[in-house]
Coordinates of C-alpha atoms in Angstrom, one line a residue:
Chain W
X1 CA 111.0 65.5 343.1
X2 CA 111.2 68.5 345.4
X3 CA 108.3 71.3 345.1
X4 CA 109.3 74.5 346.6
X5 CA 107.3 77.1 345.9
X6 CA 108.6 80.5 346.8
X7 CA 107.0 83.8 348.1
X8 CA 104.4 85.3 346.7
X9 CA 104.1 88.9 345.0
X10 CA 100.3 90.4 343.3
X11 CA 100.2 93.2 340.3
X12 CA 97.2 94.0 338.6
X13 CA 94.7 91.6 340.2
X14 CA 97.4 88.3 339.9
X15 CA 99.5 86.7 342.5
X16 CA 103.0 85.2 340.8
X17 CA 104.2 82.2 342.6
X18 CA 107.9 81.1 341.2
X19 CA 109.0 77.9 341.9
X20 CA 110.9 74.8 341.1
X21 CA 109.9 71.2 340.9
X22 CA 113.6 68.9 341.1
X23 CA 115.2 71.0 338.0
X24 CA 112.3 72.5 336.7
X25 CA 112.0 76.4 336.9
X26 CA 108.3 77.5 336.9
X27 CA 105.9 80.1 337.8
X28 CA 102.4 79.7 338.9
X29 CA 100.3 82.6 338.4
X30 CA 96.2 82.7 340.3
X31 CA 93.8 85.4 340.7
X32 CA 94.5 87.9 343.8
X33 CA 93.3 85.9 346.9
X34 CA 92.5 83.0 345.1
X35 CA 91.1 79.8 347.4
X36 CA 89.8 76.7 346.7
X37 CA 90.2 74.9 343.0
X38 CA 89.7 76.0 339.9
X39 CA 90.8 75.2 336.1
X40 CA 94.1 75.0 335.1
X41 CA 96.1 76.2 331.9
X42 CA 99.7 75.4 331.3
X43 CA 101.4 77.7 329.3
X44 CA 104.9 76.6 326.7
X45 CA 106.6 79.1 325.6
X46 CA 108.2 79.7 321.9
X47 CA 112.0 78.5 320.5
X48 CA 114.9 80.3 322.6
X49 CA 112.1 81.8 324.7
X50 CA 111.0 81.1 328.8
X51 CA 108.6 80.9 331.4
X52 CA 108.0 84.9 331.4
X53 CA 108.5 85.7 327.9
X54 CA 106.0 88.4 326.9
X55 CA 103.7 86.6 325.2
X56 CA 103.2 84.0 328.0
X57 CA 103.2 86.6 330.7
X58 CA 100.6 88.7 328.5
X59 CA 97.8 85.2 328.5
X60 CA 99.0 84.2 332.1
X61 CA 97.7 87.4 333.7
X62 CA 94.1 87.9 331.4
X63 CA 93.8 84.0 332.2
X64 CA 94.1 84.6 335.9
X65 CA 92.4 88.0 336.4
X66 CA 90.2 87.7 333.9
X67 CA 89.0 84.3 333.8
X68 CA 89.5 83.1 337.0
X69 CA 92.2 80.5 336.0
X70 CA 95.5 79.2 337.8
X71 CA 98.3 79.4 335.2
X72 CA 101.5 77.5 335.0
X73 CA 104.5 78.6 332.9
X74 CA 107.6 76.4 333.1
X75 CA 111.5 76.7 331.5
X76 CA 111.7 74.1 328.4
X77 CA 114.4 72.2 328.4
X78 CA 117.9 74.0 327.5
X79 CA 115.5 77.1 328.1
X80 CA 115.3 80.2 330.1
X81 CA 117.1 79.1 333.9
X82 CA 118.5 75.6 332.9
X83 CA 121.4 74.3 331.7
X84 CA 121.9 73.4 327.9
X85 CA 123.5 70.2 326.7
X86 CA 126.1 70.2 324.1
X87 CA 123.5 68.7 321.8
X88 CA 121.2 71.6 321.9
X89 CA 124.0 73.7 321.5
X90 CA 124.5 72.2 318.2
X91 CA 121.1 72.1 316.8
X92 CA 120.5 75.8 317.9
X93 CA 123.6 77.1 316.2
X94 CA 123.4 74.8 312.9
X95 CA 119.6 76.3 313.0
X96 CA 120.7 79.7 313.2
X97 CA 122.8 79.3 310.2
X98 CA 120.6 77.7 308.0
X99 CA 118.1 80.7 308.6
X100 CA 120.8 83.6 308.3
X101 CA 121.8 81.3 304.7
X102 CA 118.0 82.3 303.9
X103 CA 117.4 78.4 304.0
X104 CA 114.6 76.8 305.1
X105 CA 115.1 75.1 308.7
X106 CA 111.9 73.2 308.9
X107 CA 113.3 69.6 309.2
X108 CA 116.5 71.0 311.7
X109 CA 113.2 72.6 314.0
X110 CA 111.3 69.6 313.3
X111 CA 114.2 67.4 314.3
X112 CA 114.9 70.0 317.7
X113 CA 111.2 69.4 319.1
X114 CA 111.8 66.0 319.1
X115 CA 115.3 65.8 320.7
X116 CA 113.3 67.8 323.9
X117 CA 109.7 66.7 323.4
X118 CA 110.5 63.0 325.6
X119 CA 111.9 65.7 328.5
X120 CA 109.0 68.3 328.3
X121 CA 106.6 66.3 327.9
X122 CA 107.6 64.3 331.7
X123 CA 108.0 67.9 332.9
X124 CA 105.2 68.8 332.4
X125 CA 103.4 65.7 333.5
X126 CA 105.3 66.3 336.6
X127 CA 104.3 69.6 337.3
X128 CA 100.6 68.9 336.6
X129 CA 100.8 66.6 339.4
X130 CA 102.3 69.0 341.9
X131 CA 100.7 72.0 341.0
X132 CA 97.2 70.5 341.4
X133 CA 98.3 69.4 344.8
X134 CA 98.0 72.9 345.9
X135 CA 94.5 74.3 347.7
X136 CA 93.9 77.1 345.5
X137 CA 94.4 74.8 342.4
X138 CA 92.8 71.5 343.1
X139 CA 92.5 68.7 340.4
X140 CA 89.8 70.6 338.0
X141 CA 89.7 70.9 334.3
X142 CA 92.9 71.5 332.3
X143 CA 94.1 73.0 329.8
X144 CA 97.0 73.8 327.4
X145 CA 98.6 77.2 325.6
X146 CA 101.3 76.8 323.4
X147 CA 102.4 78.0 319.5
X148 CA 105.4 77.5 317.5
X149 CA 108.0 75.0 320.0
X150 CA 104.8 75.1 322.4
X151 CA 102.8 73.9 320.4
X152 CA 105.9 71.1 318.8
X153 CA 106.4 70.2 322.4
X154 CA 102.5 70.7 323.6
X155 CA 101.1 67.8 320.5
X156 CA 103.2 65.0 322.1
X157 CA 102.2 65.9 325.7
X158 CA 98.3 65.8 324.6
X159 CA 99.0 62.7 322.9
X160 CA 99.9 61.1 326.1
X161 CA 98.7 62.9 328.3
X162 CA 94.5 62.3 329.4
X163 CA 94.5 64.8 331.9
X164 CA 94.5 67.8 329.6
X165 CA 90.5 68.7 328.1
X166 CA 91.7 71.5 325.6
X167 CA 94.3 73.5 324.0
X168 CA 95.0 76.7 322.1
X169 CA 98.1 75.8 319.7
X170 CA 99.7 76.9 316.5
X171 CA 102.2 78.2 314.2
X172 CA 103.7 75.4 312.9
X173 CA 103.8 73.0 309.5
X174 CA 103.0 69.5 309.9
X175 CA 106.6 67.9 309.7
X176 CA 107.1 65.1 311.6
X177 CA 104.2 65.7 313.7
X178 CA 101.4 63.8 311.8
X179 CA 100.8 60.8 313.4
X180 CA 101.1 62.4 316.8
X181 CA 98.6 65.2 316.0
X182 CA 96.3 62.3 314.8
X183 CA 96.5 60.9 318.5
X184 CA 95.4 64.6 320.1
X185 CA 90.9 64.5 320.1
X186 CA 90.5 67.2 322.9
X187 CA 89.2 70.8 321.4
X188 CA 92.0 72.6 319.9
X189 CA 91.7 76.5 318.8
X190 CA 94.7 76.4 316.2
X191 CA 96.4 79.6 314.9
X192 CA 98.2 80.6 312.0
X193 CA 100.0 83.6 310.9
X194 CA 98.9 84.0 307.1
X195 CA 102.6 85.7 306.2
X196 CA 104.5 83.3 308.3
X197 CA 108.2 83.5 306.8
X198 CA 109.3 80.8 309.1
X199 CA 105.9 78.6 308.9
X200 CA 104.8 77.5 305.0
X201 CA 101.4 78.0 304.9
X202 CA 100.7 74.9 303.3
X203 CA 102.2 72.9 306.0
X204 CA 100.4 74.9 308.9
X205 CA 97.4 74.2 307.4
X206 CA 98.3 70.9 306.9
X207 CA 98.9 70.3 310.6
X208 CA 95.5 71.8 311.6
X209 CA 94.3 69.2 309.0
X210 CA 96.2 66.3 310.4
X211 CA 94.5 67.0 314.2
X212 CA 92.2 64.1 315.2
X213 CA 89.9 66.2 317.0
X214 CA 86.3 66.5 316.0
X215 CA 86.1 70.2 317.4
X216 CA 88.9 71.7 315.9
X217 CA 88.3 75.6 315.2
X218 CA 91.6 77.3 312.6
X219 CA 91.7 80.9 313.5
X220 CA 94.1 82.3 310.6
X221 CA 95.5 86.1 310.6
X222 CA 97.3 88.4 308.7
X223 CA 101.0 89.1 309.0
X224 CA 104.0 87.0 310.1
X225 CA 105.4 84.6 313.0
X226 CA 105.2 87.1 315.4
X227 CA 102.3 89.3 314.9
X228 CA 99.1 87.0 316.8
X229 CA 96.8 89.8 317.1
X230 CA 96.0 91.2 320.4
X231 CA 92.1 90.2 320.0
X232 CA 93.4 86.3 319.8
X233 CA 93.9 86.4 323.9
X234 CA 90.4 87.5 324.1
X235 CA 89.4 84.0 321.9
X236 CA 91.6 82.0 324.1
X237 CA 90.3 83.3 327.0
X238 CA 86.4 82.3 325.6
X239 CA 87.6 79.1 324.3
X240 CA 89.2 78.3 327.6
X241 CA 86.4 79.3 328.9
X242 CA 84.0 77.0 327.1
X243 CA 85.6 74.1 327.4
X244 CA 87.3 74.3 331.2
X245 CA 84.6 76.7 332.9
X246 CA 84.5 79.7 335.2
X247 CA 85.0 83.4 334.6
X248 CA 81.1 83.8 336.0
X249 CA 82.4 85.7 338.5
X250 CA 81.0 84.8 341.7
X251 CA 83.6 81.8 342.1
X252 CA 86.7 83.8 340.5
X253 CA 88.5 84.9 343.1
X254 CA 88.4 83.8 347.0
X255 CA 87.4 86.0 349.7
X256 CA 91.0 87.4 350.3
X257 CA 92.0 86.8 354.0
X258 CA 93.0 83.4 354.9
X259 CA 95.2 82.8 351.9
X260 CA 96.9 79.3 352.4
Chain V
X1 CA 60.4 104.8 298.2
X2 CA 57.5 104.2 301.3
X3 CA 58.6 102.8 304.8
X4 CA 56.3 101.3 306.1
X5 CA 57.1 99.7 309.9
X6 CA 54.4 97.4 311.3
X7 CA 53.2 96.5 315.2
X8 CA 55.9 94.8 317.2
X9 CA 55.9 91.7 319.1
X10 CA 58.8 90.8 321.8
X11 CA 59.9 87.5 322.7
X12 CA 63.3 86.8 324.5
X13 CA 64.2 90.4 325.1
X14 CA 63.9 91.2 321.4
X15 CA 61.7 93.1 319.6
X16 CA 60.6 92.2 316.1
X17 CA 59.2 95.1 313.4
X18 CA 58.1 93.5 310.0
X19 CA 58.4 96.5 307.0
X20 CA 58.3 97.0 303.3
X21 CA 60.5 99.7 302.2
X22 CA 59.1 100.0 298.5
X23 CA 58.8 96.3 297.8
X24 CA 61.8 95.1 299.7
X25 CA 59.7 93.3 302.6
X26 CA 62.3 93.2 305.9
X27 CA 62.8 92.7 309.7
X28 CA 63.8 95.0 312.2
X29 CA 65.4 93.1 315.8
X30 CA 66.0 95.2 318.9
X31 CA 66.8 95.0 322.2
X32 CA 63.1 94.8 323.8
X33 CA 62.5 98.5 325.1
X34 CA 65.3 100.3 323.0
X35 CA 65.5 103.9 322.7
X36 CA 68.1 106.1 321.2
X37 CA 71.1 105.5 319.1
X38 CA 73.0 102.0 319.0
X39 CA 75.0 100.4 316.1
X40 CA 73.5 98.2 313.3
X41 CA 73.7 95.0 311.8
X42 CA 72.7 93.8 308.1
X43 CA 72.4 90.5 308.0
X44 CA 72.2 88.7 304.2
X45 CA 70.9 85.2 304.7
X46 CA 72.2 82.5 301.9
X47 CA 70.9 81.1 298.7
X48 CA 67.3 79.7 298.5
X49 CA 66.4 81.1 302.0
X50 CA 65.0 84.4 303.4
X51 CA 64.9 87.0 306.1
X52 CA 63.9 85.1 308.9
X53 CA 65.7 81.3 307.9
X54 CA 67.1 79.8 311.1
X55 CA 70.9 81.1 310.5
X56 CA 69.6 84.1 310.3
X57 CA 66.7 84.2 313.1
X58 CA 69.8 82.8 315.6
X59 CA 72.1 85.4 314.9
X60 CA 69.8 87.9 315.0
X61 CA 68.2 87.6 318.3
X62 CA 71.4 87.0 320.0
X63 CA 73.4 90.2 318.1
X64 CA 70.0 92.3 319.6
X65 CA 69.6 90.6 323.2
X66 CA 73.4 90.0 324.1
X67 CA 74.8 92.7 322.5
X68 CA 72.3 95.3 322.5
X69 CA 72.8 96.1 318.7
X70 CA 70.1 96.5 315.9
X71 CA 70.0 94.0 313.4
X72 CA 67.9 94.3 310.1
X73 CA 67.3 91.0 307.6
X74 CA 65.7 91.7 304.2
X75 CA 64.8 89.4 301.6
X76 CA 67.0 89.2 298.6
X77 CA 65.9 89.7 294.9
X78 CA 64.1 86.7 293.9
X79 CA 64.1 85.0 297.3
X80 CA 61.4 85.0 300.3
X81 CA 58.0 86.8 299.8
X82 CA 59.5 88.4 296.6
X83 CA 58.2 87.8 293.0
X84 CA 60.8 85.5 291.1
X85 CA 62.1 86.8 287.2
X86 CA 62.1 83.7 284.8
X87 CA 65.9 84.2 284.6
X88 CA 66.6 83.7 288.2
X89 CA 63.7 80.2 287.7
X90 CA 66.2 79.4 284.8
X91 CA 69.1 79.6 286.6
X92 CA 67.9 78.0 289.9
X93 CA 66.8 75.0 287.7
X94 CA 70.2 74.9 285.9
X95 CA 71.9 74.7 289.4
X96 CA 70.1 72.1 290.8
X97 CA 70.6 69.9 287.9
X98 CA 73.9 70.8 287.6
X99 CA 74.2 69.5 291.3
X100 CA 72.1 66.3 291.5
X101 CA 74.3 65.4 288.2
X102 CA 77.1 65.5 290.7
X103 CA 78.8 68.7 288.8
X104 CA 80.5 71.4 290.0
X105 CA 78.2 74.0 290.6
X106 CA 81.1 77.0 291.3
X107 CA 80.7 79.1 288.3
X108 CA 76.8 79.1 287.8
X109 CA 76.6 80.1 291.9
X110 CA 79.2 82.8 290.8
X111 CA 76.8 84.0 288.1
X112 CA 73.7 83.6 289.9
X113 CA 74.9 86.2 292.2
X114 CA 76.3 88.3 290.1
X115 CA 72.6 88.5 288.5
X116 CA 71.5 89.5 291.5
X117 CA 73.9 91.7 293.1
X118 CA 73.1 95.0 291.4
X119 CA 69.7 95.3 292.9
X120 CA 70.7 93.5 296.4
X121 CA 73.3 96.4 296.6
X122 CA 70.7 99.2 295.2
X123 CA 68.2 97.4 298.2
X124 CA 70.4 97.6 301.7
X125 CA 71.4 100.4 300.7
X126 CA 68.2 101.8 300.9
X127 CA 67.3 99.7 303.7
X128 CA 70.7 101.2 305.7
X129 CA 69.2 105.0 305.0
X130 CA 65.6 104.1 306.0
X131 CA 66.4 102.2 309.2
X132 CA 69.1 105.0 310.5
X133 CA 66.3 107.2 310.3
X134 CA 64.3 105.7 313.4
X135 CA 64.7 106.6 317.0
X136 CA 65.5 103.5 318.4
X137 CA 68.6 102.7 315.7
X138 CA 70.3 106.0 314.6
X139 CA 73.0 107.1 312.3
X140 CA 75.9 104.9 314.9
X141 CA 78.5 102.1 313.3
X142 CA 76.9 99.2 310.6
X143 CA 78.2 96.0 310.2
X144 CA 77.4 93.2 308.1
X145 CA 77.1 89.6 308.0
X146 CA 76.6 87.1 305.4
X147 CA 78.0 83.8 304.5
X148 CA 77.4 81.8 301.1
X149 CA 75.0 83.8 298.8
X150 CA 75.1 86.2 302.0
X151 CA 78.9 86.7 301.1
X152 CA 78.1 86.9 297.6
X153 CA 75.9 89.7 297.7
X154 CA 77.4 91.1 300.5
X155 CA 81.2 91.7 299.1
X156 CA 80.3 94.0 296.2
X157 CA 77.9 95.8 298.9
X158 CA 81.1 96.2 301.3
X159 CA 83.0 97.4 298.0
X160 CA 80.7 100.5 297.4
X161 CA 79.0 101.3 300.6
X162 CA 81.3 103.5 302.9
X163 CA 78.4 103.3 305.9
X164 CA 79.6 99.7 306.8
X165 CA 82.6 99.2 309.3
X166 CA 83.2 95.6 309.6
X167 CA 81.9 92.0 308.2
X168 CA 81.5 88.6 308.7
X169 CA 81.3 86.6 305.8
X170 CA 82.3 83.5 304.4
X171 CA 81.5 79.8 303.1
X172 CA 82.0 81.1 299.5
X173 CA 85.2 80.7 296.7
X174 CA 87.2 83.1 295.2
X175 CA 85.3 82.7 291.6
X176 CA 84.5 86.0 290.0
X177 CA 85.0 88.0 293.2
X178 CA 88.9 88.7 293.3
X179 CA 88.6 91.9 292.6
X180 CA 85.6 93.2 294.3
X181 CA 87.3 91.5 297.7
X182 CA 90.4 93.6 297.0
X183 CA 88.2 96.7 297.2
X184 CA 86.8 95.7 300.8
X185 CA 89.3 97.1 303.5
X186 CA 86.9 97.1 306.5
X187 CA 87.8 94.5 309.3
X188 CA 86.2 90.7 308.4
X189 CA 86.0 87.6 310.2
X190 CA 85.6 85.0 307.5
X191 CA 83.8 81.1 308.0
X192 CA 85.1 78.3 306.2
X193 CA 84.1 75.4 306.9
X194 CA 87.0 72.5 306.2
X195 CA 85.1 70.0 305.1
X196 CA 82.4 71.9 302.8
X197 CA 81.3 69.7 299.6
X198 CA 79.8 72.9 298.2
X199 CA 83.0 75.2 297.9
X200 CA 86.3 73.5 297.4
X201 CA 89.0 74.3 300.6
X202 CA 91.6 76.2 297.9
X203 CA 88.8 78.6 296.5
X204 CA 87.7 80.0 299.8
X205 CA 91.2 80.4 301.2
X206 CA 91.8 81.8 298.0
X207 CA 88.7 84.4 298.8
X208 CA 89.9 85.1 302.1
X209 CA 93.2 85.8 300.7
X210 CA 92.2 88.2 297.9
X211 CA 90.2 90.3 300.7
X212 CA 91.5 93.4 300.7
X213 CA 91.5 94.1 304.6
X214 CA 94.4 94.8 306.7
X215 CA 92.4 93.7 309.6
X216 CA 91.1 90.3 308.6
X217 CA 90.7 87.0 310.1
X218 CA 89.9 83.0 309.0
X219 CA 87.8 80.9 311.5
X220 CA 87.5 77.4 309.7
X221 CA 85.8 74.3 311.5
X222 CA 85.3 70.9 310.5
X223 CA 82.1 70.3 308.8
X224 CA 80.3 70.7 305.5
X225 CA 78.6 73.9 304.3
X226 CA 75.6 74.1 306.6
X227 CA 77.5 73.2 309.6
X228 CA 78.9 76.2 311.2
X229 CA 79.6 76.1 315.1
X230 CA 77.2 77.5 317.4
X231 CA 79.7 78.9 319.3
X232 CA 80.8 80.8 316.1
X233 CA 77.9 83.3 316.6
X234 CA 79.8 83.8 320.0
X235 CA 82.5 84.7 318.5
X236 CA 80.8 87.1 315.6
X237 CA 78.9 89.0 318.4
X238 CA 82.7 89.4 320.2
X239 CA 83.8 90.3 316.6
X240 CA 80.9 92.6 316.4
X241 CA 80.7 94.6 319.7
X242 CA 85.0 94.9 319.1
X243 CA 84.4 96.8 315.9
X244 CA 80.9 98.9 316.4
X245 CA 80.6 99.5 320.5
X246 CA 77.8 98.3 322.5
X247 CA 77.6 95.4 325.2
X248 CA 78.7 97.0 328.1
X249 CA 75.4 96.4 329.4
X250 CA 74.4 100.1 330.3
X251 CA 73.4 101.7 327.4
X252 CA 72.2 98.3 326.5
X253 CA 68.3 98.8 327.2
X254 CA 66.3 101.5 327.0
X255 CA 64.2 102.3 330.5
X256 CA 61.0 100.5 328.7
X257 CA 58.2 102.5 329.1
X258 CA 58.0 105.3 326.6
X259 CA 58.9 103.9 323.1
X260 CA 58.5 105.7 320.1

């Protein structure tokens, strides 16, 4: 596949890097004048979200300026710049439906995640590959952000995938993802919104449950799907950095000039 | 009631101040060299222990060194160098028979503390006037932490005590507390740990949910009751310096030489 990674433009301290890998859209965000490697976090967005949705965007840059990290966000399939399949099509308007009917779409999201998981998760695996290819990323520690369809599309990858050392996941029940949150043993921070309308709190904790990693922390908040407190970046960011490394300062950022 | 503050010693940045405020014997912790103001920390420790018990000693020095806070630890009715009352000796027997029959010991911990929580109130309060009155701590922000008996005793505190601004507590069941947790509205980060063989999963979920705090979040780990995470006192001093100030490394120390 094709890497071409585009121009590069810095706000705030972060240097945004779009490009695509064969038919993948992504965006690689680094600290300002970042050289030589450093941990890596990939970031999955939500359901009928993208690579730049605001909660993505919101981690990517405190990852980057504040902890030192490289970031990669990438389009889900039938998400954000690509094409959708007839199939998607389907299963997003049939969901849409059921939740407007005030009925519960659990098994039709449970059922979506699958149809894309065998697609994201080779993405992503893809991506890894190329992105840590790159000087100012390098093949160091990595590790994974995703809730709601990131975190649906994020247990299969980390099931597979030996490269990835930690993730931050959540907001989601346990349908048809037991036996493939069983297979996941890296550190997982897990949230859950306590008022989730679209999440049974029985079957998020349930999930959390059904993890087979020994160091599994449940951070659980007030309020519904949407409403992950602010403070819960600042915990990824720790977490992140625990388990991956840097943010000590002296080896955040490169010295600025020769910029490759 | 008399205060009376004994010699310091300092090790690891922190200084340590034995007292006996009437007959409530305590500890004062600060930030070796402090002067003026800074925010303050009750911390209960848990059934059967006392002021200084590991938990608490952890916490404690890392609350003062890292975060530049005062913490104070006193020993509960009936526990540590306090005289015990032949109802509490009662009651303590009752519980460990209770337990080495293999019985549920819920509703005699709930009573237990409920014994006890009328004077433990009556003593931090005290405590929380007499230790605002020195130099080196002042009348800034108080927090509290506590888990187990140290929730116990520390929920019906938090229920009448308007000087306190934020909690951590945990590793205790809803039992004969609903109500006294709907009256506490400051910010709390609650411990639970998943696999605890002293408080069933559904009761302390239940506790956390009765809490009466907008601002309120669950951290559970994998573990039984003694077997919080280390890096959860990370994550309580982050909680902690959120809520009350402090940390930013300035007003952290005082210049050392004159202390009163």
């Amino acid at each position: 596949m094709r890497f071409s990674l585009t121009s590069r433009t810095s706000t705030d301290g972060v240097t945004e890097q779009p490009f695509t890998l064969g038919e993948i859209p992504g965006v690689l965000f680094t600290p300002q004048g970042a050289t030589g490697p450093r941990p890596l976090i990939l970031m999955g967005h939500g359901g009928g979200q993208h690579k730049k949705a605001p909660g993505v965007l919101a981690g990517a840059y405190r990852f980057a300026a504040e902890g030192g990290f490289a970031v990669v966000a990438i389009d889900a399939p039938n998400h954000g710049d690509r094409p959708k399949d007839e199939r998607f099509v389907q299963f997003a308007g049939d969901m849409r439906a059921r939740m407007a009917a005030g009925e519960d779409p659990t098994g039709l999201v449970a059922a979506m995640h699958e149809l894309l998981a065998g697609q994201a998760v080779a993405d992503w695996q893809a991506v890894l590959t190329a992105v840590q290819g790159l000087d100012h990323v390098g093949a160091g520690p990595v590790g994974y952000w995703g809730v709601s369809m990131g975190c649906g599309l994020g247990l299969p990858l980390l099931a597979t995938e030996p490269r990835i050392h930690a993730a931050v996941l959540g907001l989601l029940g346990v349908q048809g993802l037991a036996e493939t949150a069983a297979r996941v043993t890296v550190p997982v921070q897990f949230l859950l919104q306590w008022d989730d309308t679209r999440v049974p709190r029985d079957r998020a904790l349930a999930l959390f449950d059904a993890l087979g990693s020994a160091d599994k922390t449940l951070h659980a908040n007030p309020g519904d799907h949407g409403g992950i407190p602010a403070f819960e970046t600042d915990d990824a960011l720790q977490f992140f950095t625990r388990h991956l490394g840097m943010r000590s300062g002296a080896s955040r950022r490169g010295t600025g000039s020769s910029i490759s």
